[in-house]
XYZ file of C-alpha atoms in Angstrom:
387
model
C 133.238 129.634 130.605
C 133.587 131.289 127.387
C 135.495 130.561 124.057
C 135.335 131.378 120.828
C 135.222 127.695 119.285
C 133.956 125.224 121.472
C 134.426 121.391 120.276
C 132.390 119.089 121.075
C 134.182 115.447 120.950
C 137.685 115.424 121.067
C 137.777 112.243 118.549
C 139.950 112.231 116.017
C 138.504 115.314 113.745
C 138.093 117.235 116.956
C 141.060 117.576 118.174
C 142.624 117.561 115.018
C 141.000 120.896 114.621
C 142.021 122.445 117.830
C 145.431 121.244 116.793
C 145.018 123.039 113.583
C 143.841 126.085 115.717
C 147.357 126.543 117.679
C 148.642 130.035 115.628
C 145.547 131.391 115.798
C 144.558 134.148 118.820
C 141.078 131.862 118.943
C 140.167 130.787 122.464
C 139.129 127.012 122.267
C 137.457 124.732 124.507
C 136.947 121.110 124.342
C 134.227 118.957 125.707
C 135.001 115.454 126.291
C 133.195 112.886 128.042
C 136.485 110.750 128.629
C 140.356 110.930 128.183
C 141.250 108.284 125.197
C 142.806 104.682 127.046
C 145.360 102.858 125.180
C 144.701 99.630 123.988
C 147.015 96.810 125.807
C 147.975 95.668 122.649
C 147.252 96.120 118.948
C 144.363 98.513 118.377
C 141.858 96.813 115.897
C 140.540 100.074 114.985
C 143.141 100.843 111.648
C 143.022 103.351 109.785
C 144.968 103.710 106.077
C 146.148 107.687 106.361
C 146.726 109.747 102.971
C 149.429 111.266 102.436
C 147.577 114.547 102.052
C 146.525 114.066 105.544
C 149.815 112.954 106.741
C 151.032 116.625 105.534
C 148.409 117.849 107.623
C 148.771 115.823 110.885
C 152.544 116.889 110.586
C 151.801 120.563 110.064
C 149.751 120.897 113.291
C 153.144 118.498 115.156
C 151.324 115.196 115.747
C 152.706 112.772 112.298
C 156.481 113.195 113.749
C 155.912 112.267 117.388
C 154.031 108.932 116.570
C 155.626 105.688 116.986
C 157.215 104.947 114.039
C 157.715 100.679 115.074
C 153.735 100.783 114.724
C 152.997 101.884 111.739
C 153.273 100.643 108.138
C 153.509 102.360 105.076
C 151.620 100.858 101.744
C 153.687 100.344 98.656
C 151.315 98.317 96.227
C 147.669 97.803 96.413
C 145.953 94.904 94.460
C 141.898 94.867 93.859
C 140.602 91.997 92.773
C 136.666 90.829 91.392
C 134.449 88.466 92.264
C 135.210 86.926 88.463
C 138.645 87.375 87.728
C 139.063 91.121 87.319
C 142.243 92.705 89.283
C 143.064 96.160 89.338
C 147.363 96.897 91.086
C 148.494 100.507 92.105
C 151.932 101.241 92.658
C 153.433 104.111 94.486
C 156.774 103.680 92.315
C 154.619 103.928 89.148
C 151.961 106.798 90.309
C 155.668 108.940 91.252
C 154.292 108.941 95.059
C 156.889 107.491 98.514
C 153.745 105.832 99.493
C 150.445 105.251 98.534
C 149.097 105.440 102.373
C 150.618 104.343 106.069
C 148.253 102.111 107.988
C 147.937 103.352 111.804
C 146.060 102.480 114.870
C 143.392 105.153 115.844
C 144.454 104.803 119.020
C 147.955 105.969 118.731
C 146.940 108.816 116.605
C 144.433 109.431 119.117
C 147.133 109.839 122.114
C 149.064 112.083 120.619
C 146.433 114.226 119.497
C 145.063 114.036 123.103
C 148.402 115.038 124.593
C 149.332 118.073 122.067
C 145.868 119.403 123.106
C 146.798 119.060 126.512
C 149.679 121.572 126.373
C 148.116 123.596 124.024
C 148.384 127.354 125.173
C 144.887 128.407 123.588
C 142.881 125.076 124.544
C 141.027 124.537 127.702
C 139.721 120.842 127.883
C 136.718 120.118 129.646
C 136.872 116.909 130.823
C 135.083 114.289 131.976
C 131.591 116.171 130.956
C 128.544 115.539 129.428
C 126.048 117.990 126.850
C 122.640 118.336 128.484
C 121.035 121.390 126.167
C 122.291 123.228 123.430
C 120.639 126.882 123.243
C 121.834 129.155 119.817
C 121.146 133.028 119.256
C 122.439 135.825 117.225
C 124.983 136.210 119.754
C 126.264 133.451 121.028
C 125.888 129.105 121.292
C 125.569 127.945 124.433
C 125.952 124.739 126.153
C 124.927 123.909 129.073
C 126.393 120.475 131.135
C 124.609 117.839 132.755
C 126.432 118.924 135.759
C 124.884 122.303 135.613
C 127.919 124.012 133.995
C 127.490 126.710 131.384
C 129.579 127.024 128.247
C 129.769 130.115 125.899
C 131.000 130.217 122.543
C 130.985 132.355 119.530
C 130.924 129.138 117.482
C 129.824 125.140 118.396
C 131.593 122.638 116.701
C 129.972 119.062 116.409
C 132.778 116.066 116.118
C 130.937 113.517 118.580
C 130.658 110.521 115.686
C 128.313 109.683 113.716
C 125.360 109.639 116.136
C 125.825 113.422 117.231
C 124.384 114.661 120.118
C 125.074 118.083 119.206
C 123.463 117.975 115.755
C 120.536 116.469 117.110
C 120.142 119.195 119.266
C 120.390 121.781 116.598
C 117.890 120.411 114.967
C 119.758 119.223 111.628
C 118.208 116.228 110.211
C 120.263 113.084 109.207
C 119.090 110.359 105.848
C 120.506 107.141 107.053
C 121.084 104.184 104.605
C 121.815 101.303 105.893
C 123.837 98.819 103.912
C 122.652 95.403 106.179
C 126.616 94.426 106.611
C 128.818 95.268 109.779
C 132.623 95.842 109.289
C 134.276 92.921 111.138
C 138.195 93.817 112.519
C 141.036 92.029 113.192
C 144.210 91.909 113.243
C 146.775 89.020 112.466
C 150.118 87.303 112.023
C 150.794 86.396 108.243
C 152.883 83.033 107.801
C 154.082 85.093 104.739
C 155.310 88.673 104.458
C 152.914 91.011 102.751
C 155.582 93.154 101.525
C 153.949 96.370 102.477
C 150.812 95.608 100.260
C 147.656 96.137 100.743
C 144.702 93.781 99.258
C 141.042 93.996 98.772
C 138.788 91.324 97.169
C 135.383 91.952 96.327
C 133.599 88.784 96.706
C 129.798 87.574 96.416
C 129.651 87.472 100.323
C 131.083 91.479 101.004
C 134.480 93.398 100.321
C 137.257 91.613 102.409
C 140.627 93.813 102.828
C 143.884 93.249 104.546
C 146.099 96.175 105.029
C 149.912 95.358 106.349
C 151.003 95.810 109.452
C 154.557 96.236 111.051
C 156.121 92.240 112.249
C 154.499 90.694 109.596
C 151.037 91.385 110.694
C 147.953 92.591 108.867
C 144.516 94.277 109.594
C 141.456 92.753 108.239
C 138.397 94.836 106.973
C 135.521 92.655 106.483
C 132.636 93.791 105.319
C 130.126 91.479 105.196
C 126.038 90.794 105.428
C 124.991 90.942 108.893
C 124.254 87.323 108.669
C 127.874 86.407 108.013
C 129.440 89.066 109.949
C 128.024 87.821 113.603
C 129.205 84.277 112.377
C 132.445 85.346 111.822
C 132.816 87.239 114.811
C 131.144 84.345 117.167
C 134.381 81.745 115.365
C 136.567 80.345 117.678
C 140.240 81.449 116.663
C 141.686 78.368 114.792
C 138.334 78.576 113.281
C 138.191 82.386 112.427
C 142.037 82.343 111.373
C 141.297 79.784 108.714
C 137.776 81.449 107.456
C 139.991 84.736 106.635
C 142.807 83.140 105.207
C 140.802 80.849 102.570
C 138.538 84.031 101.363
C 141.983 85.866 100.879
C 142.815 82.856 98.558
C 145.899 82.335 101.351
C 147.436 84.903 99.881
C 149.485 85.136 103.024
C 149.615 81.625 104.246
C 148.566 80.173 107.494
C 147.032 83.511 110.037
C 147.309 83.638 113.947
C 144.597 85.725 116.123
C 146.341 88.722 117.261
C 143.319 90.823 118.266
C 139.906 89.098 118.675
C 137.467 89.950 116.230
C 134.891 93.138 116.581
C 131.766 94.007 113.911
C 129.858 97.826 113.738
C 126.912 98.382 111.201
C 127.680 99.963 107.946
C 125.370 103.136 106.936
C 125.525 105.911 104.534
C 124.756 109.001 105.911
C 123.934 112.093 104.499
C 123.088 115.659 106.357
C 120.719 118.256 105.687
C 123.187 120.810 106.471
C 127.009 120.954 107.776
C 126.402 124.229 108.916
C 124.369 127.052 110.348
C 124.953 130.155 112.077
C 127.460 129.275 114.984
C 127.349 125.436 114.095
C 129.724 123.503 112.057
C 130.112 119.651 111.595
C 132.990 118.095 110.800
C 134.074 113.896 110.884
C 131.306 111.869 111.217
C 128.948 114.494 112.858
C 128.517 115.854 109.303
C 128.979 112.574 106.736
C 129.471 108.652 106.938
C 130.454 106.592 104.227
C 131.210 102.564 103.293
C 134.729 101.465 104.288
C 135.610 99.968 101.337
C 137.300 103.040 100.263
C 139.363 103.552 103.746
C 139.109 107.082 103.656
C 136.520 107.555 106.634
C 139.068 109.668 108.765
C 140.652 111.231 105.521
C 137.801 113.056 104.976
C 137.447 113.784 108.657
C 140.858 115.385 108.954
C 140.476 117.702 105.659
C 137.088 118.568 107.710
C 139.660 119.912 110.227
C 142.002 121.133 108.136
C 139.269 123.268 105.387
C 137.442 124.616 109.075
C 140.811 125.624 110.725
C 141.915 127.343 107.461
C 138.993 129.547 107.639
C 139.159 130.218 110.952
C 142.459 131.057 111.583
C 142.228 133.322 108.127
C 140.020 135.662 109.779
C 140.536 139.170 111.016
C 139.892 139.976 114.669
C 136.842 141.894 113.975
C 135.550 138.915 111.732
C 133.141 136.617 113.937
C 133.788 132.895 113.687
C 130.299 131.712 114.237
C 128.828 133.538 111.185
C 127.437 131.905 108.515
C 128.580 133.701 105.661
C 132.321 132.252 107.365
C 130.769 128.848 107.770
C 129.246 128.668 104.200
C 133.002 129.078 102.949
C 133.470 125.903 105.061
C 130.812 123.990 103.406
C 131.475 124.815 100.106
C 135.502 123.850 100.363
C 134.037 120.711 101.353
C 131.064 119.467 99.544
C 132.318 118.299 95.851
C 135.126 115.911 98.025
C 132.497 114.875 100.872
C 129.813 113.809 97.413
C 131.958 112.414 95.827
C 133.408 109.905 98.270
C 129.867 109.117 98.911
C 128.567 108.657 95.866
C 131.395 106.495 94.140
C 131.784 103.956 97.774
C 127.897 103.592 97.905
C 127.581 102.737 93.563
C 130.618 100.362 94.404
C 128.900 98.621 97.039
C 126.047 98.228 94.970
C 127.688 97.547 91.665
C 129.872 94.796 93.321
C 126.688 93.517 95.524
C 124.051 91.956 92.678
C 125.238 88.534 91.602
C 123.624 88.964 87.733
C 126.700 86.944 85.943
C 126.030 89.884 82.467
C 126.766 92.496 85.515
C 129.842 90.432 87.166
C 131.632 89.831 83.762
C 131.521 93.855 82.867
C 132.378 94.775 86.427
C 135.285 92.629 86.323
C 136.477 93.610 82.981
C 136.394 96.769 83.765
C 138.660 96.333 86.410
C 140.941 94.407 83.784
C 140.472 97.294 81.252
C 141.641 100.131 83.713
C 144.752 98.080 85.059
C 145.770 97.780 81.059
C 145.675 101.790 81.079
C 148.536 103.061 83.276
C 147.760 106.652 82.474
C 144.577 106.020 83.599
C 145.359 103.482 86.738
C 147.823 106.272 87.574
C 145.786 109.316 87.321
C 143.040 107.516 89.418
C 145.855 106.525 92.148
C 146.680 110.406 92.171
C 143.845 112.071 92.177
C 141.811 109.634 95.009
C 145.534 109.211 97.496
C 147.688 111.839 96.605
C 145.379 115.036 95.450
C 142.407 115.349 97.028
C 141.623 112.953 100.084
C-alpha cells in the first residue's frame, strides 16, 4: 500500500485531518487499531469546543450532521477563588453567540469516523497494529504486526499522548506530572444551570461543571491523586453529595448519570513536532492541564494548520519535506506555548496554600472582572481568536 499521508490514529485530530484533506488530490491512509463504539448512554468524556474549531469541524462537514439534542452551548462562565475572588464571561458582553458548546467525544468521534468512511481519497486500515517504523529520503514506511507494508510520502502521528509512532522516530518526550487525575462525571442538576459553565479553584484541585442538555452537567475534577481515587471509589448517594457541596450547591441536589472515571494529569512537552516525513499533531505532539478545556482545541487547529499546508501545495511539491513541515511547526508553536505555559503557572499559582499568595490571586481575579475591556479582550482572544 502506498499513500501520500498516512495517519496513524484515527482519534479525534486524526481524522479530523483526513477530513480536512477531502479537496485535496492527496492519497490518504488511515491506521486504526479499532472502529470507535458508542457509548450506551452519556459519554463522560466532554469536551467544551471553540467556536474557532466549530468553524472548522463545519468546514470539513462534520459540526452540521451532529446531534443537535446532545449538545449544549455555553452562554456565561463564572471562575471563582479559593478566597473569594470570581471572575464572569459573557458571550452577550464579549459580542460572541456562544462562548463554547459542550459535546461528547464520542459523538464527534462517530461522525468523524463515518465521513472518513465515504471519503473518496481515504483508505482506512482497520483493525491493525504498527510493528516498525523505517524513514528515508524517500519515503516512511510502516510495517504491520500482521506483516503488512505501508508506504507513504509523509507519517502522521495522532495515536494520544503515549505515541507509538513518535517513539519509534525517535523524538523524545519531557513529562511533568502534576500528581492529580481528572475525575468525570456526568449528572442531573435539581436546578437548571442556564447554559453556564462554572469552575472553582479550591485548596483540594480545580472542580468544573460544564452544562449539559436535560438539565444535566459534566464534572471536571481535578484533584490530588489521593482525593481523586476516593472520589471515584464513593458510592453514588455518596459521590452525588461530595460534588454538589464543593460546588457550594450551586445547582441543588445531583443524581449519578454516568459513574465516575479518573486519568493522570501531565504536562508534556516534545523535542520536536516534526522531521522529515513526520508530523505530530493532538496529543502525539503536546499535553496540557484541563483546567483550561482546550485539550482537543488545540488538537483540531493541529489538523486544521497541517491540512492547510498540505492541501496548499503544488503537485510537484513533496508533502513529507521538512522545509513543508517546518511551516507546520511554526503556525503552531506561539498557540501550543502558550496554552502550556499559562494552564501549568495556573495550576501552580492556584496550588500553594501561602494565605499573602491566596489573597493576591484572588484579587486579581476581582480586579480583572472590574475591567470589562479587559475581561472581554481576554474572553476573545483565548475562545473566539485563537484556540
Amino acid at each position: 500500500m502506498k499513500f501520500d499521508v498516512l495517519v496513524v490514529g484515527a482519534g479525534l485530530a486524526g481524522a479530523a485531518l483526513a477530513a480536512a484533506l477531502r479537496g485535496s488530490n492527496l492519497k490518504v491512509g488511515i491506521v486504526e487499531a479499532r472502529p470507535p463504539a458508542r457509548p450506551a448512554g452519556w459519554d463522560p468524556r466532554i469536551y467544551a469546543i471553540s467556536p474557532t474549531n466549530v468553524e472548522f469541524l463545519s468546514g470539513i462537514g462534520i459540526w452540521q450532521h451532529l446531534d443537535a439534542a446532545r449538545m449544549a452551548p455555553v452562554y456565561d462562565m463564572e471562575i471563582h477563588g479559593d478566597a473569594g475572588g470570581q471572575l464572569d464571561f459573557s458571550a452577550y458582553d464579549s459580542g460572541l453567540r456562544e462562548l463554547a458548546w459542550i459535546v461528547e467525544s464520542s459523538l464527534m468521534q462517530q461522525e468523524l469516523w463515518e465521513t472518513v468512511k465515504r471519503q473518496h481519497n481515504v483508505t482506512l486500515v482497520c483493525p491493525a497494529a504498527p510493528a516498525a517504523l523505517a524513514i528515508d529520503d524517500h519515503a516512511a514506511r510502516l510495517t504491520l504486526a500482521d506483516g503488512r507494508r505501508i508506504e507513504a510520502r509523509l507519517v502522521v502521528a495522532a495515536d494520544g499522548r503515549d505515541s507509538w509512532v513518535r517513539q519509534a522516530a525517535g523524538i523524545g518526550a519531557r513529562n511533568t506530572p502534576y500528581d492529580e487525575k481528572g475525575v468525570v462525571a456526568n449528572f442531573r442538576c435539581e436546578k437548571p444551570h442556564r447554559n453556564t459553565a462554572f469552575q472553582w479553584f479550591r485548596k483540594d484541585g480545580v472542580l468544573a461543571y460544564l452544562p449539559l442538555p436535560d438539565q444535566q452537567m459534566s464534572m471536571v475534577w481535578s484533584a490530588p491523586d489521593t482525593l481523586a481515587d476516593e472520589l471515584v471509589a464513593l458510592p453514588p448517594e455518596a459521590l452525588c453529595a461530595r460534588v454538589a457541596e464543593a460546588g457550594g450547591e450551586r445547582l441543588g441536589k445531583l443524581e449519578l448519570v454516568t459513574p465516575a472515571a479518573a486519568f493522570a494529569l501531565r504536562l508534556m512537552r516534545v523535542e520536536a513536532v516534526v522531521q522529515p516525513r513526520l508530523a505530530l499533531i493532538g496529543d502525539a505532539a503536546h499535553a496540557i492541564h484541563p483546567l483550561s478545556g482546550h485539550g482537543i482545541n488545540l488538537g483540531y487547529q493541529d489538523a486544521r494548520a497541517l491540512a492547510g499546508q498540505l492541501t496548499g501545495l503544488p503537485a510537484w511539491r513533496d508533502p513529507g519535506e521538512l522545509q513543508v513541515l517546518r511551516g507546520y511547526a511554526r503556525a503552531r508553536a506561539e498557540e501550543t506555548a502558550l496554552l502550556q505555559y499559562t494552564t501549568h503557572g495556573l495550576n501552580r499559582l492556584f496550588k500553594p496554600a501561602d494565605p499573602l499568595l491566596s489573597g493576591l490571586r484572588n484579587l486579581g481575579l476581582n480586579l480583572t472582572n472590574r475591567l470589562p475591556v479587559l475581561r472581554n479582550a481576554l474572553i476573545r482572544y483565548a475562545i473566539a481568536g485563537r484556540f
